[in-house]
Coordinates of C-alpha atoms in Angstrom, one line a residue:
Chain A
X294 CA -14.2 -11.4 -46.0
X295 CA -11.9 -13.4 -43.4
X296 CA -9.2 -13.0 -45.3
X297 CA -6.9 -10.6 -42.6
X298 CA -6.8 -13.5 -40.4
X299 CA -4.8 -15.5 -42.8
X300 CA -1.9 -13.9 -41.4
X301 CA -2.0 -12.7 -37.9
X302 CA 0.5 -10.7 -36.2
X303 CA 1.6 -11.2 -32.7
X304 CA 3.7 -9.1 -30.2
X305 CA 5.1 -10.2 -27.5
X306 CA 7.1 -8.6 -24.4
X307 CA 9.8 -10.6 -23.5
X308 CA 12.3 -10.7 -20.4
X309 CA 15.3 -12.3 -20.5
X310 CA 19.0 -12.9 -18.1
X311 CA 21.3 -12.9 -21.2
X312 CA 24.3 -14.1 -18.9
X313 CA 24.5 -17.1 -20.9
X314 CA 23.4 -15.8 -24.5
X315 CA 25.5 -14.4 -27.4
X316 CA 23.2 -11.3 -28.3
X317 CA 19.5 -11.1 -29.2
X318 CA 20.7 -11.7 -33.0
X319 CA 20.7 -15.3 -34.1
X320 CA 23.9 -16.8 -35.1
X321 CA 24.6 -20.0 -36.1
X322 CA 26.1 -22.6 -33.0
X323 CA 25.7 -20.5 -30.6
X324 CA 22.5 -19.8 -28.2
X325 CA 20.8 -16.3 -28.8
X326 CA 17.2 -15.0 -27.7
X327 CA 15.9 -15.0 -31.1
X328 CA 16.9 -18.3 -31.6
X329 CA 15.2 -19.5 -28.4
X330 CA 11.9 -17.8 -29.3
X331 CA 12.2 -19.1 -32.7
X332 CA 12.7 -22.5 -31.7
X333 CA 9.8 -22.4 -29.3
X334 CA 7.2 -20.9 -32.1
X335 CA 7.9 -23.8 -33.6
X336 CA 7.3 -26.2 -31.0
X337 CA 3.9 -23.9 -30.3
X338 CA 2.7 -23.0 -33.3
X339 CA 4.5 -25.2 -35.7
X340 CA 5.7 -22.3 -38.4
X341 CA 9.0 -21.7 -38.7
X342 CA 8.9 -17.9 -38.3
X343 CA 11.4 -15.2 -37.8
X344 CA 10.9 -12.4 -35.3
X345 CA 11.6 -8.8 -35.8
X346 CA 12.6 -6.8 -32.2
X347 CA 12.7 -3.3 -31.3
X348 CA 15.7 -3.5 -30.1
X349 CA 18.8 -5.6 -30.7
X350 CA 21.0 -6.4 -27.4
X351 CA 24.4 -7.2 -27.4
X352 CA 25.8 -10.4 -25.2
X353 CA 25.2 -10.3 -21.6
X354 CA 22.7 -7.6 -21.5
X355 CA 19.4 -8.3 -19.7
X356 CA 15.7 -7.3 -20.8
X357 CA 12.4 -6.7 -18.6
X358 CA 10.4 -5.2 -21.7
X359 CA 12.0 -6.5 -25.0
X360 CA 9.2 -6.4 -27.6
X361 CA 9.3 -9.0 -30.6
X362 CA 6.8 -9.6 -33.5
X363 CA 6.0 -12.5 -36.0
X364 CA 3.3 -13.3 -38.3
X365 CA 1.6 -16.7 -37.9
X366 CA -1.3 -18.8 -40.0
X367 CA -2.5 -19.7 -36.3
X368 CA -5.6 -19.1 -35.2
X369 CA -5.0 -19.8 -31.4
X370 CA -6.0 -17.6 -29.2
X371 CA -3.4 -15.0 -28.2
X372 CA -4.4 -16.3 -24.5
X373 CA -2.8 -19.4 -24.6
X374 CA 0.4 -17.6 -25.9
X375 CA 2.2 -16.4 -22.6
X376 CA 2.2 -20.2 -21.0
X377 CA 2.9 -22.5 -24.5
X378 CA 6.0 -20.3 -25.4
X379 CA 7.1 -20.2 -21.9
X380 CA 6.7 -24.0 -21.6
X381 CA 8.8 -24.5 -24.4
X382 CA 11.7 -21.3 -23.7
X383 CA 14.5 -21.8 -21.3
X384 CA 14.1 -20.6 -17.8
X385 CA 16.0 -17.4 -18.5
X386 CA 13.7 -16.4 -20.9
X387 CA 10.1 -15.6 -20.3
X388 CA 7.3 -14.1 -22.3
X389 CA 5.5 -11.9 -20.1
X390 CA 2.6 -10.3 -22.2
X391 CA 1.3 -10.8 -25.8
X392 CA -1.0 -8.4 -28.1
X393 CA -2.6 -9.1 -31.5
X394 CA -1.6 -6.3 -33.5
X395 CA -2.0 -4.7 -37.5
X396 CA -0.8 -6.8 -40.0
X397 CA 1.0 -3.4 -40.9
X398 CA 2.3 -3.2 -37.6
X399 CA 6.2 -3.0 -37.1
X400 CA 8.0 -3.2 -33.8
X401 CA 11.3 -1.6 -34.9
X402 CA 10.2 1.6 -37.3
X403 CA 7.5 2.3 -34.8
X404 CA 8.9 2.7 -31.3
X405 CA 9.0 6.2 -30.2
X406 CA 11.5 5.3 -27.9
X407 CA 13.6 3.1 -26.0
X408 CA 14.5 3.1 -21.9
X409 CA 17.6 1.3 -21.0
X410 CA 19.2 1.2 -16.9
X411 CA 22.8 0.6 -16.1
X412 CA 22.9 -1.1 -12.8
X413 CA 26.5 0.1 -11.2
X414 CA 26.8 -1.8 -7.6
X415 CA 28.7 0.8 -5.6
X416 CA 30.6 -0.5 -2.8
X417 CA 33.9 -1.8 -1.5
X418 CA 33.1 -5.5 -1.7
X419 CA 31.3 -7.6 -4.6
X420 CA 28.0 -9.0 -4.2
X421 CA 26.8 -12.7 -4.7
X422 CA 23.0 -12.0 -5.3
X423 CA 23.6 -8.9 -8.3
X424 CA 26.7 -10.9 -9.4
X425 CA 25.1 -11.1 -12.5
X426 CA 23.3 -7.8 -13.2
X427 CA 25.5 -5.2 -11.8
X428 CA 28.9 -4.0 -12.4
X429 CA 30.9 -3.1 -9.6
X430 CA 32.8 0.2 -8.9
X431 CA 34.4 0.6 -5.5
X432 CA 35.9 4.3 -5.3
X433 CA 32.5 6.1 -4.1
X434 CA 30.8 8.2 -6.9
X435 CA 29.8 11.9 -6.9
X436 CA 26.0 11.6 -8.3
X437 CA 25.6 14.7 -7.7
X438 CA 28.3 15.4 -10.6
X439 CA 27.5 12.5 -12.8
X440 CA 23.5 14.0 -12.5
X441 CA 25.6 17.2 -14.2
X442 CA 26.9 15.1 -17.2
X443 CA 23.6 13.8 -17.3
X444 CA 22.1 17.1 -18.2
X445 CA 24.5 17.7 -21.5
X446 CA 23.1 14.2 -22.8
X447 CA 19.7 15.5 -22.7
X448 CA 18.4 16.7 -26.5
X449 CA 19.3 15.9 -29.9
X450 CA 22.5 15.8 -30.3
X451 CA 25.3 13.8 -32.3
X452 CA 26.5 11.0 -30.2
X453 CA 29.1 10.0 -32.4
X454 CA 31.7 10.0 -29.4
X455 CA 29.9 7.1 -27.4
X456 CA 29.5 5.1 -30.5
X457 CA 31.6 1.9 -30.6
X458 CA 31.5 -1.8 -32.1
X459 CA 29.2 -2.3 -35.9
X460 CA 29.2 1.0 -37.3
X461 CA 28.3 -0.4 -40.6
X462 CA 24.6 0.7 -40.4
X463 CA 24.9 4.0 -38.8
X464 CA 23.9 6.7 -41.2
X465 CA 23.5 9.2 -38.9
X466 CA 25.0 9.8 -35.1
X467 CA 22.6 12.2 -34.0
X468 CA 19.7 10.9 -31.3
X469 CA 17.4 12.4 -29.2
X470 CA 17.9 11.8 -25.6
X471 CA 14.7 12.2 -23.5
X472 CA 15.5 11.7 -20.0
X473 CA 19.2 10.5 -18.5
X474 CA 19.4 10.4 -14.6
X475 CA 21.4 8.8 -11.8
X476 CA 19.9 8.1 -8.6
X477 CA 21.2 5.9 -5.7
X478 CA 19.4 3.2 -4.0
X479 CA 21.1 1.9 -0.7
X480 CA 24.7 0.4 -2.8
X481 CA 23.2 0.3 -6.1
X482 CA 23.7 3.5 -8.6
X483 CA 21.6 3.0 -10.8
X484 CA 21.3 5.0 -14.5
X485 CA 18.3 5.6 -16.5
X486 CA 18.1 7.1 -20.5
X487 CA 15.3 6.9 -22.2
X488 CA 15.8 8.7 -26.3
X489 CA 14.5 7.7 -29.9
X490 CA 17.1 5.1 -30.4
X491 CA 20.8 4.3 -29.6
X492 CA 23.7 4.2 -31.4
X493 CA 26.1 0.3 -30.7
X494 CA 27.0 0.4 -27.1
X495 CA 26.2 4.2 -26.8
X496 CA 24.5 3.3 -23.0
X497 CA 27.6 1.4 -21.9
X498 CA 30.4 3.7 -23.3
X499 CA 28.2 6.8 -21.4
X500 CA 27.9 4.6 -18.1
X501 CA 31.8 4.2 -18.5
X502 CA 32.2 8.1 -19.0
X503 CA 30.2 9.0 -16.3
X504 CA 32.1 7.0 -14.1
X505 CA 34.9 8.5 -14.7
X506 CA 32.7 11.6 -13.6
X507 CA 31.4 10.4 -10.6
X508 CA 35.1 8.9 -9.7
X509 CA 36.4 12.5 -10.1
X510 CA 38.9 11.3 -12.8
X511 CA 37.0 13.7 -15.6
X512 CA 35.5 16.9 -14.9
X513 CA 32.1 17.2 -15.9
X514 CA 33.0 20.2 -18.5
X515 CA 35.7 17.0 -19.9
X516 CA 32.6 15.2 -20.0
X517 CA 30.9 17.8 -22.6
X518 CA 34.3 18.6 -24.5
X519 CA 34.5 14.8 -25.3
X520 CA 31.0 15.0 -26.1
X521 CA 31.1 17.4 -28.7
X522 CA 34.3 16.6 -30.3
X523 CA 32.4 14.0 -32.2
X524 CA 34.9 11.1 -32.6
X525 CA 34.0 7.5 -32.4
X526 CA 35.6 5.0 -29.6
X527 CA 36.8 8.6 -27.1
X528 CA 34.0 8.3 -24.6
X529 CA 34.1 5.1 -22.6
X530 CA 35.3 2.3 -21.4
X531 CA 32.6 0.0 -22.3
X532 CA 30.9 -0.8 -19.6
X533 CA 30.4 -4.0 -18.5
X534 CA 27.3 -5.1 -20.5
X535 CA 25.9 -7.4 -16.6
X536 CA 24.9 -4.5 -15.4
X537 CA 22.7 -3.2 -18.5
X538 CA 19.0 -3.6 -19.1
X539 CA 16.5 -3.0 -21.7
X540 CA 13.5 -1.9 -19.9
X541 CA 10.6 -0.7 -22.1
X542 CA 9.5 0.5 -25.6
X543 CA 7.4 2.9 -25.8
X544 CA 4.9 3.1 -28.9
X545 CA 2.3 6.1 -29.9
X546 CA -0.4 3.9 -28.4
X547 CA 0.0 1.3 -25.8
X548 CA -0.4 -1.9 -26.6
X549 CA -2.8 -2.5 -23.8
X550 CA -4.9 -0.1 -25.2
X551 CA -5.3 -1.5 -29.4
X552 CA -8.9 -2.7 -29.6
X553 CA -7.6 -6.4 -30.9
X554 CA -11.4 -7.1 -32.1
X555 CA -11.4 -4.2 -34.8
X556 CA -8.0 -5.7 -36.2
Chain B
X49 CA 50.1 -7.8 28.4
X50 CA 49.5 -9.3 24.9
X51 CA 47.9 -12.5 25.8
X52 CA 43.9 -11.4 24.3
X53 CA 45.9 -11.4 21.1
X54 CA 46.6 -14.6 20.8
X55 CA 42.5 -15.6 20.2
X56 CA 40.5 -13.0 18.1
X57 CA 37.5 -13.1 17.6
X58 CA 36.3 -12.2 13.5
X59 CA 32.8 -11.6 12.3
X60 CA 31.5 -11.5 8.9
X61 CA 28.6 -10.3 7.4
X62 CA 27.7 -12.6 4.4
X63 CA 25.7 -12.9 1.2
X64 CA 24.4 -15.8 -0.4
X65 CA 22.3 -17.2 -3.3
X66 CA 21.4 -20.4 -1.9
X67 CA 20.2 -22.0 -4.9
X68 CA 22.6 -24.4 -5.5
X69 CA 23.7 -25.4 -1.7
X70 CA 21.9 -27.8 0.8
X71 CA 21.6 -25.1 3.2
X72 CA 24.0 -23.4 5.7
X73 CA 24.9 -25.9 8.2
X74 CA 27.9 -28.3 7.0
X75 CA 27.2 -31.5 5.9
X76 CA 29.7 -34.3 4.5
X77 CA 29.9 -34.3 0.9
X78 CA 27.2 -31.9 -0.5
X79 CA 27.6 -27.9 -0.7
X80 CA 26.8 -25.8 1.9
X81 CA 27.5 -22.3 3.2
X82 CA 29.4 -23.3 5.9
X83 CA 31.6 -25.9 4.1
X84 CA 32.5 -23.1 1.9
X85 CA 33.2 -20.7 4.3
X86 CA 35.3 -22.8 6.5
X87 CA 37.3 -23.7 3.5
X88 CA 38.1 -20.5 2.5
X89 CA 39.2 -19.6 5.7
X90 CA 41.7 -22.9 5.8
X91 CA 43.2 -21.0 2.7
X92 CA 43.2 -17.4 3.3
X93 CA 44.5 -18.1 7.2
X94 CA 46.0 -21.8 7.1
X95 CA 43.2 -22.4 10.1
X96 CA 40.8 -24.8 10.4
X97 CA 38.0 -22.7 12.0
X98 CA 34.8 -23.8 12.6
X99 CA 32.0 -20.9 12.0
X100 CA 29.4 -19.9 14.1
X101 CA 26.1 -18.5 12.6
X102 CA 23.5 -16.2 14.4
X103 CA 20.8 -18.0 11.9
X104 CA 20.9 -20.9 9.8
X105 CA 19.0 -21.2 7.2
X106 CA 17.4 -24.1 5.0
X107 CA 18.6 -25.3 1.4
X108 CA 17.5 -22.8 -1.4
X109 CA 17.5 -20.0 1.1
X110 CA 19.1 -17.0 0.3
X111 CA 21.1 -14.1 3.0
X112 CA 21.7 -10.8 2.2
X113 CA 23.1 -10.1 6.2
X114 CA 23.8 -13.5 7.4
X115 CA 26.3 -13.2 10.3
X116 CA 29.1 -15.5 11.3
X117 CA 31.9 -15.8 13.5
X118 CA 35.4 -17.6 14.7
X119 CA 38.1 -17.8 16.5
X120 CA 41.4 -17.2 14.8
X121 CA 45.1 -16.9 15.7
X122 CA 45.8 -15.1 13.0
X123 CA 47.0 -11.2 13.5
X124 CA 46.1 -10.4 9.6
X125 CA 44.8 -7.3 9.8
X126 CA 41.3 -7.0 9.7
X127 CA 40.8 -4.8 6.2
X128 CA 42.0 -8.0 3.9
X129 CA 39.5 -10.6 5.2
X130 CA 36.8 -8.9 2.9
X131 CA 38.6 -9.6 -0.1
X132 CA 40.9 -12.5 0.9
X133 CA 38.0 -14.5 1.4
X134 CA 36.0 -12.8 -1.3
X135 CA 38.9 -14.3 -3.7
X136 CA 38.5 -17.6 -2.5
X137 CA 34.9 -17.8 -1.8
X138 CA 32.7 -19.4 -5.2
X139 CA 30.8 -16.0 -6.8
X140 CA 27.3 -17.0 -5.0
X141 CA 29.0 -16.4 -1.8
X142 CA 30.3 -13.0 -0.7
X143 CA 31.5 -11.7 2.4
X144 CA 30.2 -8.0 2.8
X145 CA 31.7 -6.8 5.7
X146 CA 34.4 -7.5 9.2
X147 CA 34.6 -7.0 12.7
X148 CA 36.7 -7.3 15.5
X149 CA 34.8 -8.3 18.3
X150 CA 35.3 -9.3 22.0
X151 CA 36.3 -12.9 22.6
X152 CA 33.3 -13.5 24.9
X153 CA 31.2 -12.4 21.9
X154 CA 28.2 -14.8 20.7
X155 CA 27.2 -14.2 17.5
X156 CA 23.8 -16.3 18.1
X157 CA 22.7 -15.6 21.5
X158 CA 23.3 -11.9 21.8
X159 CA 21.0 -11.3 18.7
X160 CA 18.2 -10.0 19.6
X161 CA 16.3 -10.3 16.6
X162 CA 16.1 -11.4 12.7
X163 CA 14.7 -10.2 9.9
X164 CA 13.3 -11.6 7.1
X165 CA 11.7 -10.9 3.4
X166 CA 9.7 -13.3 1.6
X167 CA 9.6 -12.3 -2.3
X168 CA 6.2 -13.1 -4.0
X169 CA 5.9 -12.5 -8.0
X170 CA 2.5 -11.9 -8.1
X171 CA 2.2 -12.1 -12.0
X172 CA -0.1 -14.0 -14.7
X173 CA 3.6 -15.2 -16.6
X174 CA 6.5 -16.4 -15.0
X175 CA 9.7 -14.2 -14.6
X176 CA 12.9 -14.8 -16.0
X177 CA 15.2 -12.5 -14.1
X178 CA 14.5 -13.3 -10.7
X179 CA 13.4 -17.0 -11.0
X180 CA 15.8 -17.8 -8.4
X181 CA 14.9 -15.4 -6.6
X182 CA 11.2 -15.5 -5.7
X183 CA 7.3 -17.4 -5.7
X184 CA 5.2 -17.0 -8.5
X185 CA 1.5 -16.8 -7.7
X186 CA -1.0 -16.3 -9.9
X187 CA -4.1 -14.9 -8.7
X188 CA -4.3 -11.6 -7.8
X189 CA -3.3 -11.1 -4.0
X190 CA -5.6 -9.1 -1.3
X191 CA -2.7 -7.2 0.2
X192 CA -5.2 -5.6 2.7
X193 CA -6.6 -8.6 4.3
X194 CA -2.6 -9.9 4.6
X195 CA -2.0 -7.1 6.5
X196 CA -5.1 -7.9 9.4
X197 CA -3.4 -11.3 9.3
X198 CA -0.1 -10.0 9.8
X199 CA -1.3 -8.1 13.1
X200 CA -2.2 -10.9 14.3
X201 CA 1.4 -12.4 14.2
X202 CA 2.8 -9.3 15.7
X203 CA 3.5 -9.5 19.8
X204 CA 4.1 -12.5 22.0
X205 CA 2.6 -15.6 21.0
X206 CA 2.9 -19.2 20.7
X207 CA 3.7 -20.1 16.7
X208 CA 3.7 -24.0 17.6
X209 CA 1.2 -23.6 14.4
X210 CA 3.5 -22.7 12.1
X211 CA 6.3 -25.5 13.0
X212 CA 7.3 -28.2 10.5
X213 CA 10.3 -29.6 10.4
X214 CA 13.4 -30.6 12.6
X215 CA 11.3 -30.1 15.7
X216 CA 13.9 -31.9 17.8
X217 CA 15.7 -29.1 19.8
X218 CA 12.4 -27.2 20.2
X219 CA 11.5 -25.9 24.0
X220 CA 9.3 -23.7 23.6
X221 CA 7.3 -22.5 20.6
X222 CA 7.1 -19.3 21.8
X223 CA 8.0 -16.1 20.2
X224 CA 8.1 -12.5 20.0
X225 CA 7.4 -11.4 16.6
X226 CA 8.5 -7.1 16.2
X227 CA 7.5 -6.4 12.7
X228 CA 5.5 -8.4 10.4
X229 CA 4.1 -6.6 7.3
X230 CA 3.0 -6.9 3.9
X231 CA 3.5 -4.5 0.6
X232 CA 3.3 -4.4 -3.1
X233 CA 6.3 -3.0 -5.1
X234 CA 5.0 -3.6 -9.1
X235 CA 4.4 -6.9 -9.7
X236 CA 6.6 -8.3 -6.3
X237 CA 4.2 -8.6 -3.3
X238 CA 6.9 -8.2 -0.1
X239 CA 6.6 -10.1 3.4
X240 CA 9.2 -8.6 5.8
X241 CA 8.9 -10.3 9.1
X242 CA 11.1 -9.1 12.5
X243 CA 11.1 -11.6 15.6
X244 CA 13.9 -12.1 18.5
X245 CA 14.1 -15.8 16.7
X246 CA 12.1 -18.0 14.3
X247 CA 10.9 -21.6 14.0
X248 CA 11.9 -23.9 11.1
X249 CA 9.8 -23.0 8.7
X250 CA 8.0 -20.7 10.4
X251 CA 8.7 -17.8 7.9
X252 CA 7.5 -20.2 4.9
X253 CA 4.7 -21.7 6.4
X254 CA 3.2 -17.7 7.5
X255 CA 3.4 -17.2 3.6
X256 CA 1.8 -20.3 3.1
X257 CA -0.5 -19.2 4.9
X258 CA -1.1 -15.2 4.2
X259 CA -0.8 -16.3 0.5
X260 CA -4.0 -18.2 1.3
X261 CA -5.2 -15.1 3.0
X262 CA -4.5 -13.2 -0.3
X263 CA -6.2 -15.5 -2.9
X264 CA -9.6 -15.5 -0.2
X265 CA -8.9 -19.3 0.0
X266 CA -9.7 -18.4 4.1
X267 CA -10.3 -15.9 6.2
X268 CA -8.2 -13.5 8.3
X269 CA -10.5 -14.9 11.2
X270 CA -9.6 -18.5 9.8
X271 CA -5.9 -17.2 9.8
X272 CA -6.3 -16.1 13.2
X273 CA -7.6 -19.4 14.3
X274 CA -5.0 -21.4 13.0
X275 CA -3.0 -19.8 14.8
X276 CA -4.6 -20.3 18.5
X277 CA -4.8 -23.9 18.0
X278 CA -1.1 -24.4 18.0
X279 CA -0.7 -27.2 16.6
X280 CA 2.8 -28.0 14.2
X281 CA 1.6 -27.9 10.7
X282 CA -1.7 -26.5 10.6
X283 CA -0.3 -23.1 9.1
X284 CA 1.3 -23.7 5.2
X285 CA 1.8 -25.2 2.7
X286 CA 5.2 -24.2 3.4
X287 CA 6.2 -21.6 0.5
X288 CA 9.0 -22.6 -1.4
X289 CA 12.9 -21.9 0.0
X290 CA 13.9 -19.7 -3.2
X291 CA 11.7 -16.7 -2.5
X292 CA 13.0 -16.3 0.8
X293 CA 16.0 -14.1 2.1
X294 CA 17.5 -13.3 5.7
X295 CA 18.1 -9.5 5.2
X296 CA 19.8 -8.6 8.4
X297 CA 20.4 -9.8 12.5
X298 CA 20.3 -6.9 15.0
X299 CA 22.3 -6.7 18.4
X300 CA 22.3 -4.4 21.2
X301 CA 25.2 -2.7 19.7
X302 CA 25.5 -2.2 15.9
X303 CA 29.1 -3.8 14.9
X304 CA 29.9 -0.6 13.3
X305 CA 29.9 1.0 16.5
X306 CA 32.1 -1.5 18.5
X307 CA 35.5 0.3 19.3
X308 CA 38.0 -2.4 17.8
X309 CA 41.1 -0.5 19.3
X310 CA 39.6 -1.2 22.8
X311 CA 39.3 -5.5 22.1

């Protein structure tokens, strides 16, 4: 009986610069990152295959652990995955790690949870190095305040005020945050939330919120009363999305840890 | 008596990628630090300065605490250089901070040392994210036996190994190396090196060289040998210019600590 291997699936963990990309989501004309892997299964493997993600990005954000999937007739081995799709992607796109996986398998429904970091470059003058993955904030921030905000994040709770852009596929507003925390590093402040799932530009419009925290311009208790008055668009601004990362998904079982010879 | 007024003397600290330029030092009709520098000085103060650097480094290199000086006869006060340059600098350059500083002040010879990082991704897949900004190698690095190499580097020695390049203003290949050490930080493998001054090349072709260390291609004793016969060029390959950075030049007395009023 051979026939599982008819159709394999494969996921892989994928970093990306988005500077120059409009969004994970392919659109027609313009570049995206599923496009570019798209195009370069093709040139691999010679299927023409979409790929499901984990986690859509919007334009301009980064990713160090994006995970895609796709199901392929292939039978190469997974090993020779990570250097013919690299080959054929752009430079600021790289696959770093690939699994063989259940045919049942899917990225999206089962992630347990997503970790995002908002790099803010706090100083008085811009940088040329983090030019492109940091958003600067001059005014010095209060971390110890913003690491207050923080704390009301944490939990399920309905995020409905630091949801902005597509609403048309949010049926609920409540997600479970489980961690949020601000910690400095020499110039950079740097923001990490890790929860089930997040609502359009929810990490962005909190990174602009807290901000306004650390700057002193909202108090944190501000920070709690716009939280739970529940209203689309009044937390914010959007920040920047240069300074935002996707870092990780995390799944029941690790990837590293499926026995691929049982599939 | 207003007569040290009319010559100041300005130091910046700077940050660069270096990707795109043909190094610091100005040459006619390609890109280079100091050609961009100098112009946006010409605008911001109507003077045609030229800069003084404590360290120049190759094409590709990158700064995160290069430090330059000049001569102006301009009485701007010295709070608006940082972002009058800034606005006419291109966004790979940055100035990060300025001094006033005695006219008798040599940016080059009163240093009394350098420091640089070498940034190794020491990874199975290529990155996309810093690919500008460090050396992949493959094969899993020996960061112990690095270190008993790097020991060997640290003191008083003669380096005349570890020379290639411009070799024409070279008296004496001897050096006095501070600091020279080796860690892992995830998948980056770090080489921050400390002397009073530097060789061309000689940071690149010590990774060259360690990296060899690391893979078990030689020995630390081999290492250590190389480096008593002192001869140019035995020591590499030269690692490429991309991975490396000059983080910061150290004088007697920190700039921060100078009393400008008192100039």
């Amino acid at each position: 009986v051979r026939s599982n291997n008819s159709s394999n699936k494969i996921v892989l963990i994928i970093e990306y610069e988005g500077t120059r990309y409009h969004g994970f989501q392919y659109q027609i004309g313009v570049p995206t990152i599923q496009g570019e892997i798209e195009k370069a299964l093709l040139k691999f493997i010679g299927e023409r295959r979409r790929v499901m993600t984990a986690s859509r990005t919007d334009a301009g954000v980064h990713a160090r652990g994006q995970v895609v999937s796709f199901r392929t007739q292939s039978d190469r081995s997974i090993q020779t995955y990570v250097n013919g799709l690299n080959y054929y992607l752009p430079s600021d796109i790289a696959v770093r790690e690939v699994y063989k996986v259940s045919s049942e398998f899917n990225v999206r429904r089962e992630a347990r949870s997503r970790e995002y970091r908002y790099c803010i470059l706090n100083s008085m003058s811009r940088s040329a190095i983090s030019r492109y993955y940091s958003y600067l904030v001059r005014g010095n921030l209060n971390i110890e305040n913003m690491n207050l905000a923080c704390q009301a994040l944490i939990g399920t709770h309905d995020f409905a005020s630091f949801l902005t852009g597509d609403m048309s596929n949010i049926k609920s507003t409540v997600r479970n945050v489980f961690q949020a925390v601000v910690k400095r590093e020499e110039e950079m402040v740097l923001f990490d939330v890790e929860a089930n799932a997040f609502l359009p530009h929810q990490v962005r419009n909190t990174v602009g919120a807290l901000i306004k925290v650390g700057l002193g311009k909202i108090t944190v208790n501000d920070f709690i009363e716009m939280m739970e008055e529940r209203k689309p668009g009044l937390a914010g601004p959007t920040a920047p999305a240069r300074g935002l990362y996707l870092m990780r998904v995390n799944y029941p079982v690790p990837f590293q840890e499926i026995n691929n010879e049982n599939l």
